[in-house]
Amino acid sequence: MLLQLYQAGEPVLRKTAKKVTKVALNQAHTQQTIELMIDTLRDHPGVGLAAPQVGENLQIIIIEDKKAYHKKLPAMLLKEQGRKPVPLQVLVNPILKVTKSDTKQYFEGCLSINGYRAVVPRAFEVEVRALDRTGQPVAFTASGWHARILQHEIDHLTGILYTDRMQVRSFMTEAIFNKKWSKAASAMIKKLDHTA
Ligand code: ZN
């Protein structure tokens, strides 16, 4: 079964999500929500999903960036973006800290703003502390695209969408993005800032 992806405008996407207690995390409903979130993410496919996007006001995110998703992208762009495959991660009550303040600008999209893309500045390296799906604490440092996905998904838990952080003049339809910008490296993105 796939879950409905809530779209921008739904109040749940603008709320601060609730912390998940260890008791609640072990409950069948929560574990099933996690399973269905994984199915829904893989079906689309996407690289990250936060519980509010499926209408659950809970601090749960999942991330998975498969090698297969990188096939159509130039190796140089993947290298520049620091994009490497990320095995499935389920993170509960995540806390994110930016560890390197320099930011990179690339296009991103969101399953809750279906059909659009925009350039969003994000920190290149972050540190995350969370619980895994069994309630065990995890802590790790992530960089590049993995750090970007984490920032995007953890933003969802405080009601922030990428459109709150985007370069407003870069906002575009996914169709135009696929046609003209999907392989855009940073030099090309810089030009977009000056497009009048
Ligand atoms: Zn999103």
Coordinates of N, CA and C and ligand atoms in Angstrom, one line a residue:
M1 N 0.8 -1.2 0.0 CA 0.0 0.0 0.0 C 0.9 1.3 0.0
L2 N 0.5 2.2 -0.8 CA 1.2 3.5 -0.8 C 0.4 4.5 -0.1
L3 N 1.2 5.5 0.5 CA 0.5 6.5 1.3 C 0.3 7.7 0.4
Q4 N -0.7 8.5 0.7 CA -1.0 9.8 0.0 C 0.1 10.8 0.3
L5 N 0.7 11.4 -0.7 CA 1.7 12.5 -0.5 C 0.9 13.8 -0.3
Y6 N 1.0 14.4 0.9 CA 0.3 15.7 1.1 C 1.1 16.8 0.3
Q7 N 0.3 17.7 -0.3 CA 0.9 18.8 -1.1 C 0.9 20.1 -0.3
A8 N 1.8 21.0 -0.7 CA 1.9 22.3 -0.1 C 0.5 23.0 0.0
G9 N 0.2 23.5 1.1 CA -1.1 24.1 1.4 C -1.8 23.3 2.5
E10 N -1.4 22.0 2.6 CA -2.0 21.2 3.7 C -1.3 21.7 5.1
P11 N -2.2 22.0 6.1 CA -1.6 22.5 7.3 C -0.5 21.7 8.0
V12 N -0.6 20.3 7.8 CA 0.3 19.4 8.5 C 1.8 19.7 8.0
L13 N 1.9 20.3 6.8 CA 3.3 20.6 6.3 C 3.9 21.8 6.9
R14 N 3.1 22.6 7.7 CA 3.5 23.8 8.3 C 3.6 23.7 9.8
K15 N 3.4 22.5 10.3 CA 3.4 22.4 11.8 C 4.8 21.9 12.2
T16 N 5.1 22.1 13.5 CA 6.2 21.4 14.1 C 5.8 20.0 14.5
A17 N 6.5 19.1 14.0 CA 6.2 17.7 14.2 C 6.5 17.3 15.7
K18 N 5.7 16.3 16.2 CA 5.9 15.8 17.6 C 7.0 14.8 17.7
K19 N 7.7 14.9 18.8 CA 8.7 13.9 19.1 C 8.1 12.6 19.3
V20 N 8.8 11.5 18.9 CA 8.3 10.2 19.0 C 8.9 9.5 20.3
T21 N 8.0 9.1 21.2 CA 8.5 8.4 22.4 C 9.0 7.0 22.0
K22 N 9.8 6.4 22.9 CA 10.3 5.0 22.6 C 9.1 4.1 22.6
V23 N 8.1 4.3 23.4 CA 6.9 3.5 23.5 C 6.2 3.6 22.2
A24 N 5.9 4.8 21.7 CA 5.2 5.0 20.5 C 5.9 4.5 19.3
L25 N 7.3 4.6 19.3 CA 8.1 4.1 18.2 C 7.9 2.6 18.0
N26 N 7.8 1.9 19.2 CA 7.6 0.4 19.1 C 6.2 -0.1 18.8
Q27 N 5.3 0.9 18.7 CA 3.9 0.5 18.4 C 3.8 0.1 17.0
A28 N 2.9 -0.9 16.7 CA 2.7 -1.4 15.4 C 2.3 -0.3 14.4
H29 N 1.5 0.6 14.8 CA 1.1 1.7 13.9 C 2.3 2.5 13.4
T30 N 3.2 2.8 14.3 CA 4.3 3.6 13.9 C 5.3 2.8 13.0
Q31 N 5.5 1.6 13.4 CA 6.4 0.7 12.5 C 5.8 0.5 11.1
Q32 N 4.5 0.4 11.1 CA 3.8 0.2 9.8 C 3.9 1.5 9.0
T33 N 3.8 2.7 9.6 CA 3.9 3.9 8.9 C 5.3 4.0 8.3
I34 N 6.3 3.6 9.1 CA 7.7 3.7 8.5 C 7.8 2.7 7.3
E35 N 7.3 1.5 7.4 CA 7.3 0.6 6.3 C 6.6 1.2 5.0
L36 N 5.4 1.8 5.3 CA 4.7 2.4 4.1 C 5.4 3.6 3.6
M37 N 6.0 4.4 4.5 CA 6.8 5.5 4.0 C 7.9 5.0 3.0
I38 N 8.6 3.9 3.4 CA 9.6 3.4 2.5 C 9.1 3.0 1.2
D39 N 8.0 2.2 1.2 CA 7.3 1.8 -0.1 C 7.0 3.0 -0.9
T40 N 6.4 4.1 -0.3 CA 6.0 5.2 -1.0 C 7.1 6.0 -1.6
L41 N 8.2 6.1 -0.8 CA 9.4 6.8 -1.3 C 10.0 6.0 -2.5
R42 N 10.1 4.7 -2.4 CA 10.7 3.9 -3.5 C 9.8 3.9 -4.7
D43 N 8.5 4.0 -4.5 CA 7.6 3.9 -5.7 C 7.7 5.2 -6.5
H44 N 8.0 6.3 -5.9 CA 7.9 7.6 -6.6 C 8.9 7.7 -7.8
P45 N 10.2 7.5 -7.7 CA 11.0 7.3 -6.5 C 11.5 8.7 -6.1
G46 N 11.9 8.8 -4.8 CA 12.5 10.0 -4.3 C 13.7 9.6 -3.4
V47 N 14.4 10.5 -2.9 CA 15.6 10.2 -2.0 C 15.3 10.5 -0.6
G48 N 14.2 11.1 -0.2 CA 13.9 11.4 1.2 C 12.4 11.7 1.4
L49 N 11.9 11.4 2.6 CA 10.5 11.6 2.9 C 10.4 11.8 4.4
A50 N 9.6 12.8 4.8 CA 9.4 13.1 6.2 C 7.9 12.8 6.5
A51 N 7.7 12.3 7.7 CA 6.3 11.8 8.1 C 5.2 12.9 7.9
P52 N 5.4 14.2 8.1 CA 4.4 15.1 7.8 C 3.9 15.1 6.3
Q53 N 4.8 14.7 5.4 CA 4.4 14.6 4.0 C 3.4 13.5 3.7
V54 N 3.2 12.6 4.7 CA 2.2 11.5 4.5 C 1.1 11.8 5.6
G55 N 1.1 13.0 6.1 CA 0.0 13.4 7.0 C 0.2 13.0 8.5
E56 N 1.4 12.5 8.8 CA 1.7 12.1 10.2 C 2.5 13.1 10.8
N57 N 2.0 13.8 11.9 CA 2.7 14.9 12.5 C 3.8 14.4 13.5
L58 N 4.7 13.6 13.0 CA 5.8 12.9 13.8 C 7.2 13.2 13.3
Q59 N 8.1 13.2 14.3 CA 9.5 13.5 13.9 C 10.2 12.2 13.4
I60 N 9.8 11.8 12.1 CA 10.4 10.7 11.5 C 10.8 11.1 10.1
I61 N 12.0 10.7 9.7 CA 12.4 10.9 8.2 C 13.0 9.6 7.7
I62 N 12.9 9.4 6.4 CA 13.6 8.3 5.8 C 14.4 8.9 4.6
I63 N 15.6 8.3 4.4 CA 16.5 8.7 3.3 C 17.0 7.5 2.6
E64 N 17.0 7.5 1.3 CA 17.7 6.5 0.5 C 18.0 7.0 -0.9
D65 N 19.3 7.0 -1.2 CA 19.8 7.5 -2.5 C 20.5 6.4 -3.2
K66 N 19.7 5.7 -4.1 CA 20.3 4.5 -4.7 C 21.2 4.9 -5.9
K67 N 22.2 4.0 -6.1 CA 23.1 4.2 -7.3 C 22.3 4.3 -8.6
A68 N 21.2 3.6 -8.7 CA 20.4 3.6 -9.9 C 19.9 5.0 -10.3
Y69 N 19.7 5.8 -9.2 CA 19.2 7.1 -9.4 C 20.2 8.1 -10.1
H70 N 21.5 7.7 -10.0 CA 22.6 8.5 -10.5 C 22.9 8.3 -11.9
K71 N 22.3 7.2 -12.5 CA 22.7 6.8 -13.9 C 22.7 7.9 -14.9
K72 N 21.6 8.7 -14.9 CA 21.4 9.7 -15.9 C 22.2 11.0 -15.7
L73 N 22.9 11.1 -14.6 CA 23.6 12.3 -14.3 C 25.1 12.2 -14.6
P74 N 25.7 13.3 -15.1 CA 27.1 13.2 -15.5 C 28.0 13.0 -14.2
A75 N 29.0 12.2 -14.4 CA 29.9 11.9 -13.3 C 30.5 13.1 -12.7
M76 N 30.8 14.1 -13.5 CA 31.4 15.4 -13.0 C 30.5 16.1 -12.0
L77 N 29.2 16.1 -12.4 CA 28.2 16.8 -11.6 C 28.0 16.0 -10.2
L78 N 28.0 14.7 -10.3 CA 27.9 13.9 -9.1 C 29.1 14.2 -8.1
K79 N 30.2 14.3 -8.8 CA 31.4 14.6 -8.0 C 31.3 16.0 -7.3
E80 N 30.9 16.9 -8.1 CA 30.8 18.3 -7.6 C 29.8 18.4 -6.5
Q81 N 28.7 17.7 -6.6 CA 27.7 17.7 -5.6 C 28.0 16.8 -4.4
G82 N 29.1 16.1 -4.5 CA 29.4 15.1 -3.4 C 28.3 14.1 -3.2
R83 N 27.8 13.6 -4.4 CA 26.6 12.7 -4.3 C 27.1 11.2 -4.5
K84 N 26.9 10.5 -3.4 CA 27.2 9.1 -3.4 C 26.0 8.3 -2.9
P85 N 25.9 7.0 -3.2 CA 24.7 6.3 -2.8 C 24.6 6.3 -1.2
V86 N 23.4 6.4 -0.8 CA 23.1 6.3 0.7 C 22.2 5.2 0.9
P87 N 22.6 4.2 1.7 CA 21.6 3.1 2.0 C 20.5 3.6 2.9
L88 N 19.4 2.9 2.9 CA 18.2 3.3 3.6 C 18.5 3.7 5.1
Q89 N 18.1 4.9 5.4 CA 18.2 5.4 6.8 C 16.8 5.8 7.3
V90 N 16.5 5.3 8.5 CA 15.3 5.8 9.2 C 15.7 6.5 10.4
L91 N 15.4 7.8 10.5 CA 15.8 8.7 11.6 C 14.7 9.2 12.4
V92 N 14.7 9.0 13.6 CA 13.6 9.5 14.5 C 14.1 10.6 15.5
N93 N 13.3 11.6 15.6 CA 13.7 12.8 16.5 C 15.1 13.3 16.1
P94 N 15.4 13.5 14.8 CA 16.7 13.9 14.5 C 17.0 15.4 14.9
I95 N 18.3 15.6 15.3 CA 18.8 16.9 15.6 C 20.0 17.2 14.6
L96 N 19.9 18.3 13.9 CA 20.9 18.6 12.9 C 21.8 19.8 13.3
K97 N 23.1 19.7 13.1 CA 24.0 20.8 13.4 C 24.8 21.0 12.1
V98 N 24.9 22.2 11.7 CA 25.8 22.5 10.5 C 27.2 22.5 11.0
T99 N 28.1 21.7 10.4 CA 29.5 21.7 10.9 C 30.5 22.5 10.0
K100 N 30.1 22.8 8.8 CA 30.9 23.6 7.9 C 29.9 24.7 7.3
S101 N 30.2 25.9 7.6 CA 29.2 27.0 7.2 C 29.1 27.3 5.7
D102 N 30.1 26.8 4.9 CA 30.1 27.1 3.5 C 28.9 26.4 2.8
T103 N 28.2 27.1 1.9 CA 27.0 26.5 1.3 C 27.2 26.3 -0.2
K104 N 26.4 25.4 -0.7 CA 26.5 25.1 -2.1 C 25.1 25.2 -2.7
Q105 N 25.0 25.6 -3.9 CA 23.6 25.9 -4.5 C 23.4 24.9 -5.6
Y106 N 22.3 24.1 -5.4 CA 21.9 23.2 -6.5 C 20.3 23.1 -6.5
F107 N 19.8 22.6 -7.6 CA 18.4 22.4 -7.7 C 17.9 21.3 -6.8
E108 N 16.8 21.5 -6.2 CA 16.1 20.4 -5.5 C 14.6 20.4 -5.7
G109 N 14.0 19.3 -5.5 CA 12.5 19.2 -5.6 C 12.0 18.7 -4.3
C110 N 10.7 18.5 -4.3 CA 10.0 17.9 -3.1 C 8.8 17.2 -3.5
L111 N 8.6 16.0 -2.9 CA 7.4 15.2 -3.2 C 6.1 16.0 -2.8
S112 N 6.2 17.0 -2.0 CA 5.0 17.8 -1.6 C 4.9 19.1 -2.3
I113 N 5.8 19.3 -3.3 CA 5.6 20.5 -4.2 C 5.8 19.9 -5.6
N114 N 4.9 19.0 -5.9 CA 5.0 18.1 -7.0 C 5.0 18.9 -8.3
G115 N 6.1 18.7 -9.2 CA 6.1 19.3 -10.5 C 7.0 20.5 -10.6
Y116 N 7.7 20.9 -9.5 CA 8.5 22.1 -9.5 C 9.9 21.8 -9.0
R117 N 10.8 22.7 -9.3 CA 12.2 22.6 -8.8 C 12.7 24.0 -8.6
A118 N 13.7 24.2 -7.7 CA 14.4 25.5 -7.5 C 15.7 25.3 -7.0
V119 N 16.6 26.3 -7.1 CA 17.9 26.3 -6.5 C 17.8 26.7 -5.0
V120 N 18.4 25.8 -4.2 CA 18.4 26.1 -2.8 C 19.8 26.0 -2.2
P121 N 20.3 27.0 -1.5 CA 21.6 27.0 -0.9 C 21.5 26.1 0.4
R122 N 22.5 25.2 0.5 CA 22.5 24.3 1.7 C 23.9 24.1 2.2
A123 N 24.1 23.9 3.5 CA 25.4 23.7 4.0 C 26.0 22.3 3.4
F124 N 27.3 22.3 3.2 CA 27.9 21.1 2.6 C 28.1 20.0 3.6
E125 N 28.2 20.3 4.9 CA 28.5 19.3 5.9 C 27.6 19.5 7.1
V126 N 27.0 18.4 7.6 CA 26.2 18.5 8.8 C 26.5 17.3 9.7
E127 N 26.0 17.5 11.0 CA 26.1 16.4 11.9 C 24.7 16.1 12.4
V128 N 24.4 14.8 12.5 CA 23.0 14.5 12.9 C 23.0 13.5 14.1
R129 N 22.2 13.7 15.0 CA 21.9 12.8 16.1 C 20.5 12.4 16.1
A130 N 20.2 11.1 16.2 CA 18.8 10.7 16.1 C 18.6 9.3 16.8
L131 N 17.4 8.8 16.7 CA 17.2 7.4 17.1 C 17.0 6.6 15.8
D132 N 17.4 5.3 15.7 CA 17.0 4.5 14.5 C 15.6 4.0 14.8
R133 N 15.1 3.1 13.9 CA 13.7 2.7 14.0 C 13.5 1.8 15.2
T134 N 14.6 1.3 15.8 CA 14.4 0.4 17.0 C 14.6 1.2 18.3
G135 N 14.9 2.5 18.1 CA 15.1 3.3 19.3 C 16.5 3.5 19.8
Q136 N 17.4 2.9 19.0 CA 18.9 3.0 19.4 C 19.4 4.4 18.9
P137 N 20.2 5.1 19.8 CA 20.8 6.3 19.3 C 21.8 6.2 18.2
V138 N 21.8 7.1 17.2 CA 22.8 7.1 16.2 C 23.3 8.5 16.0
A139 N 24.6 8.6 15.6 CA 25.2 9.9 15.4 C 26.1 9.8 14.2
F140 N 26.1 10.7 13.3 CA 27.0 10.7 12.2 C 27.2 12.0 11.5
T141 N 28.2 12.1 10.7 CA 28.5 13.3 10.0 C 28.2 13.0 8.5
A142 N 27.6 13.9 7.8 CA 27.3 13.7 6.4 C 27.7 14.9 5.6
S143 N 28.1 14.6 4.3 CA 28.5 15.8 3.5 C 27.8 15.6 2.1
G144 N 28.0 16.7 1.3 CA 27.5 16.7 -0.1 C 26.0 16.5 -0.2
W145 N 25.6 15.6 -1.1 CA 24.1 15.5 -1.3 C 23.4 14.9 -0.1
H146 N 24.1 14.0 0.6 CA 23.5 13.4 1.8 C 23.1 14.5 2.8
A147 N 24.1 15.4 2.9 CA 23.8 16.5 3.9 C 22.7 17.4 3.4
R148 N 22.6 17.6 2.1 CA 21.4 18.3 1.5 C 20.1 17.7 1.8
I149 N 20.0 16.4 1.6 CA 18.8 15.6 1.8 C 18.4 15.7 3.3
L150 N 19.4 15.6 4.2 CA 19.1 15.6 5.6 C 18.5 17.0 6.0
Q151 N 19.1 18.1 5.4 CA 18.6 19.4 5.7 C 17.2 19.6 5.2
H152 N 17.0 19.1 4.0 CA 15.6 19.2 3.4 C 14.6 18.5 4.3
E153 N 14.9 17.2 4.6 CA 13.9 16.4 5.4 C 13.7 16.9 6.8
I154 N 14.8 17.3 7.5 CA 14.7 17.7 8.8 C 13.9 19.1 8.9
D155 N 14.1 19.9 7.8 CA 13.3 21.1 7.7 C 11.8 20.8 7.8
H156 N 11.4 19.7 7.1 CA 10.0 19.3 7.1 C 9.4 19.2 8.5
L157 N 10.3 18.8 9.5 CA 9.8 18.5 10.8 C 9.5 19.8 11.6
T158 N 10.0 20.9 11.1 CA 9.6 22.2 11.7 C 8.7 23.1 10.8
G159 N 8.1 22.4 9.8 CA 7.2 23.1 8.9 C 7.8 24.0 7.9
I160 N 9.1 23.7 7.6 CA 9.8 24.5 6.6 C 9.9 23.7 5.2
L161 N 9.5 24.4 4.2 CA 9.6 23.8 2.8 C 10.7 24.5 2.1
Y162 N 11.2 23.8 1.0 CA 12.4 24.4 0.3 C 12.1 25.8 -0.3
T163 N 10.8 26.0 -0.6 CA 10.4 27.3 -1.2 C 10.7 28.4 -0.2
D164 N 10.8 28.1 1.1 CA 11.2 29.2 2.1 C 12.6 29.6 2.0
R165 N 13.4 28.7 1.4 CA 14.9 28.9 1.4 C 15.5 29.1 0.0
M166 N 14.6 28.9 -1.0 CA 15.1 28.9 -2.4 C 15.5 30.3 -2.9
Q167 N 16.3 30.2 -4.0 CA 16.5 31.4 -4.8 C 15.3 31.6 -5.6
V168 N 14.5 32.6 -5.3 CA 13.1 32.7 -5.8 C 13.1 32.8 -7.3
R169 N 14.1 33.4 -7.9 CA 14.1 33.5 -9.4 C 14.4 32.2 -10.1
S170 N 14.8 31.2 -9.4 CA 15.2 29.9 -10.0 C 14.0 29.0 -10.0
F171 N 12.9 29.3 -9.4 CA 11.7 28.4 -9.3 C 11.2 28.1 -10.7
M172 N 11.0 26.8 -11.0 CA 10.6 26.4 -12.4 C 9.8 25.1 -12.4
T173 N 9.2 24.8 -13.5 CA 8.5 23.5 -13.6 C 9.5 22.4 -13.8
E174 N 9.1 21.2 -13.4 CA 9.9 20.1 -13.5 C 10.2 19.8 -15.0
A175 N 9.2 20.0 -15.8 CA 9.4 19.8 -17.3 C 10.5 20.6 -17.8
I176 N 10.6 21.9 -17.5 CA 11.6 22.8 -18.0 C 13.0 22.4 -17.3
F177 N 12.9 22.0 -16.0 CA 14.1 21.5 -15.3 C 14.7 20.4 -16.1
N178 N 13.9 19.4 -16.4 CA 14.4 18.1 -17.1 C 14.9 18.5 -18.4
K179 N 14.3 19.4 -19.1 CA 14.7 19.8 -20.5 C 16.0 20.6 -20.5
K180 N 16.1 21.5 -19.5 CA 17.3 22.5 -19.7 C 18.3 22.5 -18.5
W181 N 17.9 22.1 -17.3 CA 18.7 22.4 -16.2 C 19.2 21.2 -15.4
S182 N 18.7 20.0 -15.7 CA 18.9 18.8 -14.8 C 20.4 18.5 -14.7
K183 N 21.2 18.9 -15.7 CA 22.6 18.6 -15.6 C 23.4 19.8 -15.3
A184 N 22.8 20.8 -14.7 CA 23.4 22.1 -14.5 C 24.4 22.0 -13.3
A185 N 25.6 22.3 -13.6 CA 26.6 22.4 -12.5 C 26.6 23.8 -11.9
S186 N 27.4 24.1 -10.9 CA 27.3 25.3 -10.2 C 27.6 26.6 -11.1
A187 N 28.5 26.4 -12.1 CA 28.8 27.6 -12.9 C 27.5 28.0 -13.7
M188 N 26.8 27.1 -14.1 CA 25.5 27.4 -14.9 C 24.5 28.0 -13.9
I189 N 24.4 27.5 -12.7 CA 23.5 27.9 -11.7 C 23.7 29.4 -11.4
K190 N 25.0 29.7 -11.3 CA 25.4 31.1 -11.0 C 24.9 32.1 -12.0
K191 N 24.9 31.7 -13.3 CA 24.3 32.5 -14.4 C 22.9 32.8 -14.1
L192 N 22.2 31.9 -13.6 CA 20.7 32.0 -13.4 C 20.4 33.2 -12.4
D193 N 21.3 33.4 -11.5 CA 21.1 34.6 -10.6 C 21.0 35.9 -11.3
H194 N 21.7 35.9 -12.5 CA 21.8 37.2 -13.2 C 20.9 37.3 -14.4
T195 N 20.1 36.3 -14.6 CA 19.1 36.3 -15.7 C 18.0 37.3 -15.4
A196 N 17.9 38.3 -16.3 CA 16.9 39.3 -16.1 C 15.7 39.1 -17.0
Ligands
ZN1 ZN 10.3 17.7 0.8

